[in-house]
């Protein structure tokens, strides 16, 4: 498997007093979103100490007994493991996760020892996501203010992932191939590799970089941009000897939000986020995998 280095973007450029440096940084973000659908960011403004603390508490959370995670009411009953809809090994994800709505992060049902750091971490990721989305929106001639009205923090999600070591790892997915169903995702991962993405019609492995955050475009941004930004298929492969941890922030609108292309002629029919999510769930039940955006193409 070929290992690739994702485009690496220093976000200090966005805050530069030099207009040319700001423009160059914004252009790099938009170019990577069009050509790769994935990129890495450094000097992103999230305190490294906060990231370390979040990873430590995440590890502590996953060490709890299985019964506590499944039925203990943790994090608003958001615990998931494996793939309940899987009918064959190709549809199985060798992983466990807490998929937490940000509207519930500060709720009393959010497990007490991780609540405080989660609130702080989610707020930092939300600010970064808003900055990056603003750059992408303005690049296509629209106001970032309009986009902020679509994606409220309360409609976004934080997903804590653990991929246990798997002795049959060459044949097992940690996370099955998919595209993300949001506008964009920001990923913090450890030093254990496993993330792969589709580039030029072949799978390539992403070299892990603990000092950087990974950003990828979701289906909604591809539809909204009329295919200018690319939502790229990706997966996680299990590791035979080492467990892997990651934390993903998903920038999502409310379920009632209507998604339409930003320019005409549109390549997709209009749909609500709720309609999109519902159709994906039906596709997974019927076929065992997500079809996604092609179902809405005109």
mmCIF file with all atom_site columns, N, CA and C in Angstrom, residues 172-222:
data_model
loop_
_atom_site.group_PDB
_atom_site.id
_atom_site.type_symbol
_atom_site.label_atom_id
_atom_site.label_alt_id
_atom_site.label_comp_id
_atom_site.label_asym_id
_atom_site.label_entity_id
_atom_site.label_seq_id
_atom_site.pdbx_PDB_ins_code
_atom_site.Cartn_x
_atom_site.Cartn_y
_atom_site.Cartn_z
_atom_site.occupancy
_atom_site.B_iso_or_equiv
_atom_site.pdbx_formal_charge
_atom_site.auth_seq_id
_atom_site.auth_comp_id
_atom_site.auth_asym_id
_atom_site.auth_atom_id
_atom_site.pdbx_PDB_model_num
ATOM 1   N N  . UNK A 1 172 ? -9.740  -7.162 7.716  1.00 0.00 ? 172 UNK A N  1
ATOM 2   C CA . UNK A 1 172 ? -10.816 -6.564 8.500  1.00 0.00 ? 172 UNK A CA 1
ATOM 3   C C  . UNK A 1 172 ? -10.744 -5.038 8.468  1.00 0.00 ? 172 UNK A C  1
ATOM 4   N N  . UNK A 1 173 ? -11.898 -4.417 8.261  1.00 0.00 ? 173 UNK A N  1
ATOM 5   C CA . UNK A 1 173 ? -11.984 -2.964 8.336  1.00 0.00 ? 173 UNK A CA 1
ATOM 6   C C  . UNK A 1 173 ? -12.152 -2.509 9.782  1.00 0.00 ? 173 UNK A C  1
ATOM 7   N N  . UNK A 1 174 ? -11.417 -1.463 10.143 1.00 0.00 ? 174 UNK A N  1
ATOM 8   C CA . UNK A 1 174 ? -11.734 -0.782 11.389 1.00 0.00 ? 174 UNK A CA 1
ATOM 9   C C  . UNK A 1 174 ? -12.993 0.040  11.186 1.00 0.00 ? 174 UNK A C  1
ATOM 10  N N  . UNK A 1 175 ? -13.104 0.639  10.003 1.00 0.00 ? 175 UNK A N  1
ATOM 11  C CA . UNK A 1 175 ? -14.288 1.372  9.582  1.00 0.00 ? 175 UNK A CA 1
ATOM 12  C C  . UNK A 1 175 ? -14.455 1.129  8.091  1.00 0.00 ? 175 UNK A C  1
ATOM 13  N N  . UNK A 1 176 ? -15.621 0.664  7.683  1.00 0.00 ? 176 UNK A N  1
ATOM 14  C CA . UNK A 1 176 ? -15.839 0.272  6.289  1.00 0.00 ? 176 UNK A CA 1
ATOM 15  C C  . UNK A 1 176 ? -15.718 1.486  5.357  1.00 0.00 ? 176 UNK A C  1
ATOM 16  N N  . UNK A 1 177 ? -15.401 1.270  4.074  1.00 0.00 ? 177 UNK A N  1
ATOM 17  C CA . UNK A 1 177 ? -15.307 2.383  3.121  1.00 0.00 ? 177 UNK A CA 1
ATOM 18  C C  . UNK A 1 177 ? -16.591 3.205  3.088  1.00 0.00 ? 177 UNK A C  1
ATOM 19  N N  . UNK A 1 178 ? -16.441 4.516  3.095  1.00 0.00 ? 178 UNK A N  1
ATOM 20  C CA . UNK A 1 178 ? -17.605 5.400  3.143  1.00 0.00 ? 178 UNK A CA 1
ATOM 21  C C  . UNK A 1 178 ? -17.187 6.825  2.805  1.00 0.00 ? 178 UNK A C  1
ATOM 22  N N  . UNK A 1 179 ? -18.152 7.675  2.581  1.00 0.00 ? 179 UNK A N  1
ATOM 23  C CA . UNK A 1 179 ? -17.936 9.120  2.568  1.00 0.00 ? 179 UNK A CA 1
ATOM 24  C C  . UNK A 1 179 ? -18.689 9.692  3.761  1.00 0.00 ? 179 UNK A C  1
ATOM 25  N N  . UNK A 1 180 ? -18.306 10.867 4.209  1.00 0.00 ? 180 UNK A N  1
ATOM 26  C CA . UNK A 1 180 ? -18.970 11.486 5.352  1.00 0.00 ? 180 UNK A CA 1
ATOM 27  C C  . UNK A 1 180 ? -20.215 12.241 4.881  1.00 0.00 ? 180 UNK A C  1
ATOM 28  N N  . UNK A 1 181 ? -21.267 12.194 5.675  1.00 0.00 ? 181 UNK A N  1
ATOM 29  C CA . UNK A 1 181 ? -22.555 12.761 5.271  1.00 0.00 ? 181 UNK A CA 1
ATOM 30  C C  . UNK A 1 181 ? -22.776 14.184 5.781  1.00 0.00 ? 181 UNK A C  1
ATOM 31  N N  . UNK A 1 182 ? -21.705 14.871 6.159  1.00 0.00 ? 182 UNK A N  1
ATOM 32  C CA . UNK A 1 182 ? -21.815 16.215 6.716  1.00 0.00 ? 182 UNK A CA 1
ATOM 33  C C  . UNK A 1 182 ? -21.279 17.247 5.728  1.00 0.00 ? 182 UNK A C  1
ATOM 34  N N  . UNK A 1 183 ? -21.015 18.475 6.198  1.00 0.00 ? 183 UNK A N  1
ATOM 35  C CA . UNK A 1 183 ? -20.338 19.471 5.365  1.00 0.00 ? 183 UNK A CA 1
ATOM 36  C C  . UNK A 1 183 ? -18.831 19.233 5.403  1.00 0.00 ? 183 UNK A C  1
ATOM 37  N N  . UNK A 1 184 ? -18.258 19.155 6.588  1.00 0.00 ? 184 UNK A N  1
ATOM 38  C CA . UNK A 1 184 ? -16.841 18.800 6.685  1.00 0.00 ? 184 UNK A CA 1
ATOM 39  C C  . UNK A 1 184 ? -16.569 18.152 8.028  1.00 0.00 ? 184 UNK A C  1
ATOM 40  N N  . UNK A 1 185 ? -15.469 17.398 8.084  1.00 0.00 ? 185 UNK A N  1
ATOM 41  C CA . UNK A 1 185 ? -15.065 16.660 9.274  1.00 0.00 ? 185 UNK A CA 1
ATOM 42  C C  . UNK A 1 185 ? -13.649 17.078 9.657  1.00 0.00 ? 185 UNK A C  1
ATOM 43  N N  . UNK A 1 186 ? -13.416 17.219 10.959 1.00 0.00 ? 186 UNK A N  1
ATOM 44  C CA . UNK A 1 186 ? -12.066 17.467 11.467 1.00 0.00 ? 186 UNK A CA 1
ATOM 45  C C  . UNK A 1 186 ? -11.693 16.294 12.361 1.00 0.00 ? 186 UNK A C  1
ATOM 46  N N  . UNK A 1 187 ? -10.541 15.698 12.097 1.00 0.00 ? 187 UNK A N  1
ATOM 47  C CA . UNK A 1 187 ? -10.133 14.476 12.785 1.00 0.00 ? 187 UNK A CA 1
ATOM 48  C C  . UNK A 1 187 ? -8.828  14.679 13.546 1.00 0.00 ? 187 UNK A C  1
ATOM 49  N N  . UNK A 1 188 ? -8.845  14.304 14.813 1.00 0.00 ? 188 UNK A N  1
ATOM 50  C CA . UNK A 1 188 ? -7.632  14.223 15.623 1.00 0.00 ? 188 UNK A CA 1
ATOM 51  C C  . UNK A 1 188 ? -7.335  12.748 15.836 1.00 0.00 ? 188 UNK A C  1
ATOM 52  N N  . UNK A 1 189 ? -6.137  12.300 15.444 1.00 0.00 ? 189 UNK A N  1
ATOM 53  C CA . UNK A 1 189 ? -5.812  10.879 15.569 1.00 0.00 ? 189 UNK A CA 1
ATOM 54  C C  . UNK A 1 189 ? -4.464  10.685 16.248 1.00 0.00 ? 189 UNK A C  1
ATOM 55  N N  . UNK A 1 190 ? -4.232  9.459  16.736 1.00 0.00 ? 190 UNK A N  1
ATOM 56  C CA . UNK A 1 190 ? -2.954  9.149  17.379 1.00 0.00 ? 190 UNK A CA 1
ATOM 57  C C  . UNK A 1 190 ? -1.922  8.753  16.325 1.00 0.00 ? 190 UNK A C  1
ATOM 58  N N  . UNK A 1 191 ? -0.811  8.173  16.788 1.00 0.00 ? 191 UNK A N  1
ATOM 59  C CA . UNK A 1 191 ? 0.301   7.873  15.885 1.00 0.00 ? 191 UNK A CA 1
ATOM 60  C C  . UNK A 1 191 ? 0.137   6.550  15.143 1.00 0.00 ? 191 UNK A C  1
ATOM 61  N N  . UNK A 1 192 ? -0.908  5.777  15.479 1.00 0.00 ? 192 UNK A N  1
ATOM 62  C CA . UNK A 1 192 ? -1.131  4.490  14.827 1.00 0.00 ? 192 UNK A CA 1
ATOM 63  C C  . UNK A 1 192 ? -1.827  4.724  13.481 1.00 0.00 ? 192 UNK A C  1
ATOM 64  N N  . UNK A 1 193 ? -1.252  4.229  12.430 1.00 0.00 ? 193 UNK A N  1
ATOM 65  C CA . UNK A 1 193 ? -1.832  4.413  11.103 1.00 0.00 ? 193 UNK A CA 1
ATOM 66  C C  . UNK A 1 193 ? -3.070  3.557  10.888 1.00 0.00 ? 193 UNK A C  1
ATOM 67  N N  . UNK A 1 194 ? -3.643  3.642  9.708  1.00 0.00 ? 194 UNK A N  1
ATOM 68  C CA . UNK A 1 194 ? -4.802  2.837  9.372  1.00 0.00 ? 194 UNK A CA 1
ATOM 69  C C  . UNK A 1 194 ? -5.774  3.552  8.458  1.00 0.00 ? 194 UNK A C  1
ATOM 70  N N  . UNK A 1 195 ? -5.737  4.890  8.476  1.00 0.00 ? 195 UNK A N  1
ATOM 71  C CA . UNK A 1 195 ? -6.631  5.652  7.602  1.00 0.00 ? 195 UNK A CA 1
ATOM 72  C C  . UNK A 1 195 ? -6.154  5.559  6.163  1.00 0.00 ? 195 UNK A C  1
ATOM 73  N N  . UNK A 1 196 ? -7.063  5.238  5.260  1.00 0.00 ? 196 UNK A N  1
ATOM 74  C CA . UNK A 1 196 ? -6.770  5.186  3.829  1.00 0.00 ? 196 UNK A CA 1
ATOM 75  C C  . UNK A 1 196 ? -7.851  5.939  3.072  1.00 0.00 ? 196 UNK A C  1
ATOM 76  N N  . UNK A 1 197 ? -7.486  6.527  1.930  1.00 0.00 ? 197 UNK A N  1
ATOM 77  C CA . UNK A 1 197 ? -8.462  7.247  1.122  1.00 0.00 ? 197 UNK A CA 1
ATOM 78  C C  . UNK A 1 197 ? -8.278  6.900  -0.350 1.00 0.00 ? 197 UNK A C  1
ATOM 79  N N  . UNK A 1 198 ? -9.318  7.185  -1.104 1.00 0.00 ? 198 UNK A N  1
ATOM 80  C CA . UNK A 1 198 ? -9.293  6.916  -2.529 1.00 0.00 ? 198 UNK A CA 1
ATOM 81  C C  . UNK A 1 198 ? -8.718  8.132  -3.264 1.00 0.00 ? 198 UNK A C  1
ATOM 82  N N  . UNK A 1 199 ? -7.615  7.924  -3.966 1.00 0.00 ? 199 UNK A N  1
ATOM 83  C CA . UNK A 1 199 ? -6.963  8.996  -4.717 1.00 0.00 ? 199 UNK A CA 1
ATOM 84  C C  . UNK A 1 199 ? -6.615  8.466  -6.098 1.00 0.00 ? 199 UNK A C  1
ATOM 85  N N  . UNK A 1 200 ? -7.118  9.128  -7.125 1.00 0.00 ? 200 UNK A N  1
ATOM 86  C CA . UNK A 1 200 ? -6.870  8.707  -8.514 1.00 0.00 ? 200 UNK A CA 1
ATOM 87  C C  . UNK A 1 200 ? -7.255  7.241  -8.720 1.00 0.00 ? 200 UNK A C  1
ATOM 88  N N  . UNK A 1 201 ? -8.423  6.879  -8.195 1.00 0.00 ? 201 UNK A N  1
ATOM 89  C CA . UNK A 1 201 ? -9.025  5.543  -8.383 1.00 0.00 ? 201 UNK A CA 1
ATOM 90  C C  . UNK A 1 201 ? -8.249  4.415  -7.718 1.00 0.00 ? 201 UNK A C  1
ATOM 91  N N  . UNK A 1 202 ? -7.446  4.728  -6.711 1.00 0.00 ? 202 UNK A N  1
ATOM 92  C CA . UNK A 1 202 ? -6.762  3.665  -5.960 1.00 0.00 ? 202 UNK A CA 1
ATOM 93  C C  . UNK A 1 202 ? -6.640  4.079  -4.495 1.00 0.00 ? 202 UNK A C  1
ATOM 94  N N  . UNK A 1 203 ? -6.542  3.071  -3.633 1.00 0.00 ? 203 UNK A N  1
ATOM 95  C CA . UNK A 1 203 ? -6.423  3.337  -2.215 1.00 0.00 ? 203 UNK A CA 1
ATOM 96  C C  . UNK A 1 203 ? -4.985  3.708  -1.852 1.00 0.00 ? 203 UNK A C  1
ATOM 97  N N  . UNK A 1 204 ? -4.844  4.749  -1.040 1.00 0.00 ? 204 UNK A N  1
ATOM 98  C CA . UNK A 1 204 ? -3.531  5.138  -0.526 1.00 0.00 ? 204 UNK A CA 1
ATOM 99  C C  . UNK A 1 204 ? -3.640  5.314  0.989  1.00 0.00 ? 204 UNK A C  1
ATOM 100 N N  . UNK A 1 205 ? -2.573  4.958  1.692  1.00 0.00 ? 205 UNK A N  1
ATOM 101 C CA . UNK A 1 205 ? -2.552  5.074  3.151  1.00 0.00 ? 205 UNK A CA 1
ATOM 102 C C  . UNK A 1 205 ? -2.099  6.475  3.556  1.00 0.00 ? 205 UNK A C  1
ATOM 103 N N  . UNK A 1 206 ? -2.733  7.023  4.578  1.00 0.00 ? 206 UNK A N  1
ATOM 104 C CA . UNK A 1 206 ? -2.393  8.357  5.071  1.00 0.00 ? 206 UNK A CA 1
ATOM 105 C C  . UNK A 1 206 ? -1.357  8.238  6.184  1.00 0.00 ? 206 UNK A C  1
ATOM 106 N N  . UNK A 1 207 ? -0.219  8.869  5.982  1.00 0.00 ? 207 UNK A N  1
ATOM 107 C CA . UNK A 1 207 ? 0.823   8.860  6.993  1.00 0.00 ? 207 UNK A CA 1
ATOM 108 C C  . UNK A 1 207 ? 0.374   9.665  8.202  1.00 0.00 ? 207 UNK A C  1
ATOM 109 N N  . UNK A 1 208 ? 0.338   9.045  9.408  1.00 0.00 ? 208 UNK A N  1
ATOM 110 C CA . UNK A 1 208 ? -0.154  9.781  10.580 1.00 0.00 ? 208 UNK A CA 1
ATOM 111 C C  . UNK A 1 208 ? 0.787   10.905 10.998 1.00 0.00 ? 208 UNK A C  1
ATOM 112 N N  . UNK A 1 209 ? 0.215   12.008 11.442 1.00 0.00 ? 209 UNK A N  1
ATOM 113 C CA . UNK A 1 209 ? 0.965   13.165 11.924 1.00 0.00 ? 209 UNK A CA 1
ATOM 114 C C  . UNK A 1 209 ? 0.230   13.683 13.159 1.00 0.00 ? 209 UNK A C  1
ATOM 115 N N  . UNK A 1 210 ? 0.768   13.372 14.344 1.00 0.00 ? 210 UNK A N  1
ATOM 116 C CA . UNK A 1 210 ? 0.100   13.728 15.585 1.00 0.00 ? 210 UNK A CA 1
ATOM 117 C C  . UNK A 1 210 ? -0.001  15.235 15.790 1.00 0.00 ? 210 UNK A C  1
ATOM 118 N N  . UNK A 1 211 ? 0.865   15.986 15.150 1.00 0.00 ? 211 UNK A N  1
ATOM 119 C CA . UNK A 1 211 ? 0.872   17.436 15.343 1.00 0.00 ? 211 UNK A CA 1
ATOM 120 C C  . UNK A 1 211 ? -0.147  18.155 14.460 1.00 0.00 ? 211 UNK A C  1
ATOM 121 N N  . UNK A 1 212 ? -0.774  17.420 13.558 1.00 0.00 ? 212 UNK A N  1
ATOM 122 C CA . UNK A 1 212 ? -1.723  18.025 12.624 1.00 0.00 ? 212 UNK A CA 1
ATOM 123 C C  . UNK A 1 212 ? -3.118  17.455 12.835 1.00 0.00 ? 212 UNK A C  1
ATOM 124 N N  . UNK A 1 213 ? -4.115  18.211 12.437 1.00 0.00 ? 213 UNK A N  1
ATOM 125 C CA . UNK A 1 213 ? -5.485  17.726 12.367 1.00 0.00 ? 213 UNK A CA 1
ATOM 126 C C  . UNK A 1 213 ? -5.820  17.460 10.902 1.00 0.00 ? 213 UNK A C  1
ATOM 127 N N  . UNK A 1 214 ? -6.587  16.410 10.653 1.00 0.00 ? 214 UNK A N  1
ATOM 128 C CA . UNK A 1 214 ? -7.001  16.083 9.293  1.00 0.00 ? 214 UNK A CA 1
ATOM 129 C C  . UNK A 1 214 ? -8.396  16.661 9.048  1.00 0.00 ? 214 UNK A C  1
ATOM 130 N N  . UNK A 1 215 ? -8.564  17.273 7.895  1.00 0.00 ? 215 UNK A N  1
ATOM 131 C CA . UNK A 1 215 ? -9.853  17.843 7.497  1.00 0.00 ? 215 UNK A CA 1
ATOM 132 C C  . UNK A 1 215 ? -10.299 17.160 6.211  1.00 0.00 ? 215 UNK A C  1
ATOM 133 N N  . UNK A 1 216 ? -11.557 16.758 6.154  1.00 0.00 ? 216 UNK A N  1
ATOM 134 C CA . UNK A 1 216 ? -12.064 16.219 4.887  1.00 0.00 ? 216 UNK A CA 1
ATOM 135 C C  . UNK A 1 216 ? -13.451 16.767 4.572  1.00 0.00 ? 216 UNK A C  1
ATOM 136 N N  . UNK A 1 217 ? -13.703 16.903 3.288  1.00 0.00 ? 217 UNK A N  1
ATOM 137 C CA . UNK A 1 217 ? -14.968 17.420 2.782  1.00 0.00 ? 217 UNK A CA 1
ATOM 138 C C  . UNK A 1 217 ? -16.034 16.329 2.863  1.00 0.00 ? 217 UNK A C  1
ATOM 139 N N  . UNK A 1 218 ? -17.254 16.717 3.255  1.00 0.00 ? 218 UNK A N  1
ATOM 140 C CA . UNK A 1 218 ? -18.370 15.784 3.330  1.00 0.00 ? 218 UNK A CA 1
ATOM 141 C C  . UNK A 1 218 ? -19.304 15.922 2.139  1.00 0.00 ? 218 UNK A C  1
ATOM 142 N N  . UNK A 1 219 ? -20.276 15.024 2.076  1.00 0.00 ? 219 UNK A N  1
ATOM 143 C CA . UNK A 1 219 ? -21.215 14.983 0.947  1.00 0.00 ? 219 UNK A CA 1
ATOM 144 C C  . UNK A 1 219 ? -21.956 16.303 0.758  1.00 0.00 ? 219 UNK A C  1
ATOM 145 N N  . UNK A 1 220 ? -22.337 16.946 1.866  1.00 0.00 ? 220 UNK A N  1
ATOM 146 C CA . UNK A 1 220 ? -23.147 18.154 1.745  1.00 0.00 ? 220 UNK A CA 1
ATOM 147 C C  . UNK A 1 220 ? -22.373 19.291 1.096  1.00 0.00 ? 220 UNK A C  1
ATOM 148 N N  . UNK A 1 221 ? -21.079 19.391 1.382  1.00 0.00 ? 221 UNK A N  1
ATOM 149 C CA . UNK A 1 221 ? -20.272 20.434 0.753  1.00 0.00 ? 221 UNK A CA 1
ATOM 150 C C  . UNK A 1 221 ? -20.071 20.130 -0.735 1.00 0.00 ? 221 UNK A C  1
ATOM 151 N N  . UNK A 1 222 ? -19.958 18.859 -1.075 1.00 0.00 ? 222 UNK A N  1
ATOM 152 C CA . UNK A 1 222 ? -19.830 18.516 -2.492 1.00 0.00 ? 222 UNK A CA 1
ATOM 153 C C  . UNK A 1 222 ? -21.099 18.912 -3.238 1.00 0.00 ? 222 UNK A C  1
#
